[in-house]
mmCIF file with all atom_site columns, C-alpha atoms in Angstrom:
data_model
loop_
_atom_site.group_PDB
_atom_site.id
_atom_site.type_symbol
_atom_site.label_atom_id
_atom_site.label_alt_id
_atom_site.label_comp_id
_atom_site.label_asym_id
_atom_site.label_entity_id
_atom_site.label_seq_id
_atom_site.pdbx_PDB_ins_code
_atom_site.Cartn_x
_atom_site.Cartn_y
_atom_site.Cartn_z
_atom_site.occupancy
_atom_site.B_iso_or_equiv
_atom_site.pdbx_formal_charge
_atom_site.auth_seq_id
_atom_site.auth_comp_id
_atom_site.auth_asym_id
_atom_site.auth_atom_id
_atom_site.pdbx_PDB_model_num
ATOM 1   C CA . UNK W 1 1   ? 0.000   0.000  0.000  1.00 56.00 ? 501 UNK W CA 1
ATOM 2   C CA . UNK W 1 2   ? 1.630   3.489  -1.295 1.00 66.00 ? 502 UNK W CA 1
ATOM 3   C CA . UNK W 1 3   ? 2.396   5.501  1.890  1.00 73.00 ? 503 UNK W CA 1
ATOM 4   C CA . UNK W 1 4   ? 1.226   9.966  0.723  1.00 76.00 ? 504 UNK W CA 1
ATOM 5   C CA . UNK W 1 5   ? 3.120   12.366 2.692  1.00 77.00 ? 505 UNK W CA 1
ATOM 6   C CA . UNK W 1 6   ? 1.550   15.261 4.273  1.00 77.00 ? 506 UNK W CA 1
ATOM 7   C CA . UNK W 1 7   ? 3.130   18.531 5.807  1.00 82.00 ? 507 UNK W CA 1
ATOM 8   C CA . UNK W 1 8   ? 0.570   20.715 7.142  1.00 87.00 ? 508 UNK W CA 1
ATOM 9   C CA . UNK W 1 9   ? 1.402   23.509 9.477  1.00 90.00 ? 509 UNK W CA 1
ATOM 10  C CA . UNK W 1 10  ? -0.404  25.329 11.414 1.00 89.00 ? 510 UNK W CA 1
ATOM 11  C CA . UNK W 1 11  ? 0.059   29.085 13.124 1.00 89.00 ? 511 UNK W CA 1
ATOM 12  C CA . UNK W 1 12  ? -2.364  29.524 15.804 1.00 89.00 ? 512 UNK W CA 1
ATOM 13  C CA . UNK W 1 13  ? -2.766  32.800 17.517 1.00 88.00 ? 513 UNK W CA 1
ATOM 14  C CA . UNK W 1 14  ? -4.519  33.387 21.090 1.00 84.00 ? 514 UNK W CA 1
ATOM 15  C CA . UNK W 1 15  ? -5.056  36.599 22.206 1.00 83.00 ? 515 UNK W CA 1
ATOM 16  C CA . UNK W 1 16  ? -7.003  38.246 25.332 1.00 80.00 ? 516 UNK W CA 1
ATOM 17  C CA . UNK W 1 17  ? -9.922  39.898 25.095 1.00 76.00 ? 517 UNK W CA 1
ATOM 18  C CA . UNK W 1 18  ? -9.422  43.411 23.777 1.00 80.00 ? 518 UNK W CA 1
ATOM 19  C CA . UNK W 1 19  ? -5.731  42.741 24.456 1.00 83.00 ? 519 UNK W CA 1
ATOM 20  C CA . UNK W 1 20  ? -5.475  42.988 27.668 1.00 82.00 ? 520 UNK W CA 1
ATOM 21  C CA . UNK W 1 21  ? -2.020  42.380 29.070 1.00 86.00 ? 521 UNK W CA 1
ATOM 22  C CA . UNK W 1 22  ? -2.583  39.700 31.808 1.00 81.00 ? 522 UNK W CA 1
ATOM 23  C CA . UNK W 1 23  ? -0.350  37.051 30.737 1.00 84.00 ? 523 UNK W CA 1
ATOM 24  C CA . UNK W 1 24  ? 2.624   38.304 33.354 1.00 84.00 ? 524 UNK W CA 1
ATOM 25  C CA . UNK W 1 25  ? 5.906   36.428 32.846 1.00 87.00 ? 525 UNK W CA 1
ATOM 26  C CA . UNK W 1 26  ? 4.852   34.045 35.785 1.00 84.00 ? 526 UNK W CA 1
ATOM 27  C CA . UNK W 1 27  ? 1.573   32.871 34.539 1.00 83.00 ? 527 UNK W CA 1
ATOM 28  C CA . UNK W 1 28  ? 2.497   32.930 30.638 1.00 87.00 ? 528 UNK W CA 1
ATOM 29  C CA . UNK W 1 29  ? 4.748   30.329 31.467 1.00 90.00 ? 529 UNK W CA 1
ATOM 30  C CA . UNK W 1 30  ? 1.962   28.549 33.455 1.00 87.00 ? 530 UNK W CA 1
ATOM 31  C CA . UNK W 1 31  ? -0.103  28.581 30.391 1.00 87.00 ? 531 UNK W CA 1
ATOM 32  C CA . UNK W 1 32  ? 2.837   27.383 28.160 1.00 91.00 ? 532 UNK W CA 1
ATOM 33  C CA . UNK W 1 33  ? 3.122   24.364 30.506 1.00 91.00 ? 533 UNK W CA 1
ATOM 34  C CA . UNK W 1 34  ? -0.664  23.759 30.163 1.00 90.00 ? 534 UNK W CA 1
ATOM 35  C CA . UNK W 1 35  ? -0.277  23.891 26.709 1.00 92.00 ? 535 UNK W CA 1
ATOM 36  C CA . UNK W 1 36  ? 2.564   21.814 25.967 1.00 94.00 ? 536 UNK W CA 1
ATOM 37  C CA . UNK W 1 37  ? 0.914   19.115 28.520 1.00 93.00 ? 537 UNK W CA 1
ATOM 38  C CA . UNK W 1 38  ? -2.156  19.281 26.549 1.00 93.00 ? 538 UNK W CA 1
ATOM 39  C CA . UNK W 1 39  ? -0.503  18.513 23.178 1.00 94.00 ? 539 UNK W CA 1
ATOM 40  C CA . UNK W 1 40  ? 1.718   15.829 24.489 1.00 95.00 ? 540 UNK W CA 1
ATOM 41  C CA . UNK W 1 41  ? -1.646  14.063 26.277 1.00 94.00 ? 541 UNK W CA 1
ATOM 42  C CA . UNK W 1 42  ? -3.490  14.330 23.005 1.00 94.00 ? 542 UNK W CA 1
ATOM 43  C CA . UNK W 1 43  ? -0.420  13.330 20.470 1.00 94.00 ? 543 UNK W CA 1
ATOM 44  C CA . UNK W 1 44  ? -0.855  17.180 19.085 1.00 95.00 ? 544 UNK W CA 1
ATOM 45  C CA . UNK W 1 45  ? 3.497   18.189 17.763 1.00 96.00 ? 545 UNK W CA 1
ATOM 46  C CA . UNK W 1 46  ? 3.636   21.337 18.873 1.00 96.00 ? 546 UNK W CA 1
ATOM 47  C CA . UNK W 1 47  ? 6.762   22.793 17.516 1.00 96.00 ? 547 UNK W CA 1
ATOM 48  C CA . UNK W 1 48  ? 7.059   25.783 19.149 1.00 95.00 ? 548 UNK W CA 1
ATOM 49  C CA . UNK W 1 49  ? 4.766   28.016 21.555 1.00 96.00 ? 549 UNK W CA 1
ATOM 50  C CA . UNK W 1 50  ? 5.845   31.597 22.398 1.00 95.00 ? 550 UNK W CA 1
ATOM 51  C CA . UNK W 1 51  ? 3.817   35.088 23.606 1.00 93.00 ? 551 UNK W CA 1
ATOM 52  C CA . UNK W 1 52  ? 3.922   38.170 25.266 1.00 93.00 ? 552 UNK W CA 1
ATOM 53  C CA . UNK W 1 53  ? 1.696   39.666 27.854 1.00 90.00 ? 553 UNK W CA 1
ATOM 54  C CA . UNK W 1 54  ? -1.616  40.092 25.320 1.00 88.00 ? 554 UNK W CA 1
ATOM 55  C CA . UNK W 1 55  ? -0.988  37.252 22.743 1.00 88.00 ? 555 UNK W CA 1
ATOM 56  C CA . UNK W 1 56  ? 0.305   33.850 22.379 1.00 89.00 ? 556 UNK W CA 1
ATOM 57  C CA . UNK W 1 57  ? 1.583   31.620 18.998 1.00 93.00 ? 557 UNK W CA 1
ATOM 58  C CA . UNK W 1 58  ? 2.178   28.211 18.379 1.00 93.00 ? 558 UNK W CA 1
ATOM 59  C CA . UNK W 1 59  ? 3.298   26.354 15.587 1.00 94.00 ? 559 UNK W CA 1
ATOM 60  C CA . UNK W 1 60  ? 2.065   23.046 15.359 1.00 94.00 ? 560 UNK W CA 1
ATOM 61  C CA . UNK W 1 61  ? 2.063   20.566 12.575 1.00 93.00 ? 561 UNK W CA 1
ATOM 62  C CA . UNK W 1 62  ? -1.384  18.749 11.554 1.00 89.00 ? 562 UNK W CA 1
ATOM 63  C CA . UNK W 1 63  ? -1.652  14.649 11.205 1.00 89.00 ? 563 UNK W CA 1
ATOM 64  C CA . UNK W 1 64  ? -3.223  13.392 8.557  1.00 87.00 ? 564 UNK W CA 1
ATOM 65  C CA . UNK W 1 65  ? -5.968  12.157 11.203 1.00 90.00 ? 565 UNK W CA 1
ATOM 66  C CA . UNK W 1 66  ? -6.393  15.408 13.142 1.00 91.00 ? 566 UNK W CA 1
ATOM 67  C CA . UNK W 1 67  ? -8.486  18.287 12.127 1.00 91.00 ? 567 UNK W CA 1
ATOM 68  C CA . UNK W 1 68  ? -7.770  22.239 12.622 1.00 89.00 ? 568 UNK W CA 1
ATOM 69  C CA . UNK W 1 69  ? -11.066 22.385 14.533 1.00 89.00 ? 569 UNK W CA 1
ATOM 70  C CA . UNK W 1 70  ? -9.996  19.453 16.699 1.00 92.00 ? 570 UNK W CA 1
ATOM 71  C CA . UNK W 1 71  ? -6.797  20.692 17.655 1.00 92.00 ? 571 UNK W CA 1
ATOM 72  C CA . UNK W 1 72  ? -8.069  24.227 18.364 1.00 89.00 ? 572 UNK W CA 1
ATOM 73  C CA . UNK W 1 73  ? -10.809 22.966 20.802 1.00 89.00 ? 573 UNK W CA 1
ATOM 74  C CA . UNK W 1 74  ? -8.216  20.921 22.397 1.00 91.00 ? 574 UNK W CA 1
ATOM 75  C CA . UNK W 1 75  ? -5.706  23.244 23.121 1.00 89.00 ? 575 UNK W CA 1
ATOM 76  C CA . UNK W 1 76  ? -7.855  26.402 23.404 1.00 85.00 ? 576 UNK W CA 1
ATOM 77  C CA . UNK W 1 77  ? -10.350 24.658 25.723 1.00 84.00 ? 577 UNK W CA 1
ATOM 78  C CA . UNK W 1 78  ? -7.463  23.168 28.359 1.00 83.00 ? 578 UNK W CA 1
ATOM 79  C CA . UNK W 1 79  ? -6.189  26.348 28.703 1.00 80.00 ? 579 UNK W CA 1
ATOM 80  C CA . UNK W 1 80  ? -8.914  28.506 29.191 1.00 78.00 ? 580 UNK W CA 1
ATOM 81  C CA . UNK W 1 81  ? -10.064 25.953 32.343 1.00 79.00 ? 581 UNK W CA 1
ATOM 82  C CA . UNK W 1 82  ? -6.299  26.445 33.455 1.00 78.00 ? 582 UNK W CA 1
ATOM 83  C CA . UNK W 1 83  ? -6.431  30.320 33.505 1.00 74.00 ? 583 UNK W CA 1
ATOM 84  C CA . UNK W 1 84  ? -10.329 30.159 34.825 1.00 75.00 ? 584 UNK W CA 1
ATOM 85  C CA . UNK W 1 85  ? -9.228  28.122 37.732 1.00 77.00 ? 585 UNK W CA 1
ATOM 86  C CA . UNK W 1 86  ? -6.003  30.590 38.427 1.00 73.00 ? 586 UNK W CA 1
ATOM 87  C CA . UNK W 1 87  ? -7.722  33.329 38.146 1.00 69.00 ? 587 UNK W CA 1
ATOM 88  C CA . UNK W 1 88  ? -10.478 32.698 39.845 1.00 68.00 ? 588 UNK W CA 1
ATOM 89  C CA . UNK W 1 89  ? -12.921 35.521 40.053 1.00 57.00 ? 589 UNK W CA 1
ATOM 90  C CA . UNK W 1 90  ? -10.303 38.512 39.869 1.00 59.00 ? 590 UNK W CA 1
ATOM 91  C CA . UNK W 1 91  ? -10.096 38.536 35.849 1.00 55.00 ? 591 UNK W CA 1
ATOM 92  C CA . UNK W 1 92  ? -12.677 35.758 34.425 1.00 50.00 ? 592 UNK W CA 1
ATOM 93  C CA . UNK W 1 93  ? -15.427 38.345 33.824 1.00 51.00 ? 593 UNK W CA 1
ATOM 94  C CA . UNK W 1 94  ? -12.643 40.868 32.088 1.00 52.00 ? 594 UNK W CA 1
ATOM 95  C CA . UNK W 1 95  ? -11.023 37.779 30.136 1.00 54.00 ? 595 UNK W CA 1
ATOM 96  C CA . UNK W 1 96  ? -11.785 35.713 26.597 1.00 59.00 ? 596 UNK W CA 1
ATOM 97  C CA . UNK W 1 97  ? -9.644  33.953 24.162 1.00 58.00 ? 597 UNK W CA 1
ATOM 98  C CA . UNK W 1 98  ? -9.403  35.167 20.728 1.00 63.00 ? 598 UNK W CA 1
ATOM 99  C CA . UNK W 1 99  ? -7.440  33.062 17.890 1.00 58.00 ? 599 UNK W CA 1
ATOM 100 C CA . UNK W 1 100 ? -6.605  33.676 14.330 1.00 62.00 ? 600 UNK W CA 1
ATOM 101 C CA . UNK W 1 101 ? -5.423  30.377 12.276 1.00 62.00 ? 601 UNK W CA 1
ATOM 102 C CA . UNK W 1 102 ? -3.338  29.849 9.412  1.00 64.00 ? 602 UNK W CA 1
ATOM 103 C CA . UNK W 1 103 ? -1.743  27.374 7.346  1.00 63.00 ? 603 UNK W CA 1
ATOM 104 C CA . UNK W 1 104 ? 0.856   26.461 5.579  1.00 62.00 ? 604 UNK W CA 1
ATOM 105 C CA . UNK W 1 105 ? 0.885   23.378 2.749  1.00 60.00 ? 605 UNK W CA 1
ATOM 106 C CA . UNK W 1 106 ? 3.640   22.328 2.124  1.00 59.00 ? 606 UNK W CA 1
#
């Protein structure tokens, strides 16, 4: 049986509501933790995850079984119940995650 190859990339973008700058050194790298946990747990290669205080990106390369809208629910969904249990009822009401998608073929 003929094996196809597949390189699909994708750049995912989170960003605060109304970019606000919550995502202080300490908990952005709470949230990167989250995040690379979740894609290890769910077999999701994240290549690389970086952000400042408003904004987060991730590059992460799509299986030929996985679907964008899998992966984004995933990922986005983990850590917004991360940063809704750390933050409790101080930001929650102030706070939503935006993201912008895009892909590469290659």
């Amino acid at each position: 049986m003929p094996q196809s190859y597949s390189s699909i990339w994708l750049h995912l973008i989170w960003s605060t509501k109304n970019r606000e700058p919550i995502l202080v050194p300490g908990l952005k790298q709470e949230v990167f933790q989250v995040i690379n946990t979740t894609a290890k747990d769910h077999e999701i290669y994240l290549d690389c995850i970086n952000g400042v205080e408003d904004h987060i990106h991730l590059l992460v390369r799509l299986r030929t079984d996985q679907s964008v809208a899998d992966i984004v629910k995933t990922i986005k969904g983990n850590s917004w119940e991360f940063l809704k249990a750390i933050l409790k009822n101080t930001l929650v009401g102030k706070m939503a995650l935006q993201y912008l998608v895009s892909v590469l073929i290659n």
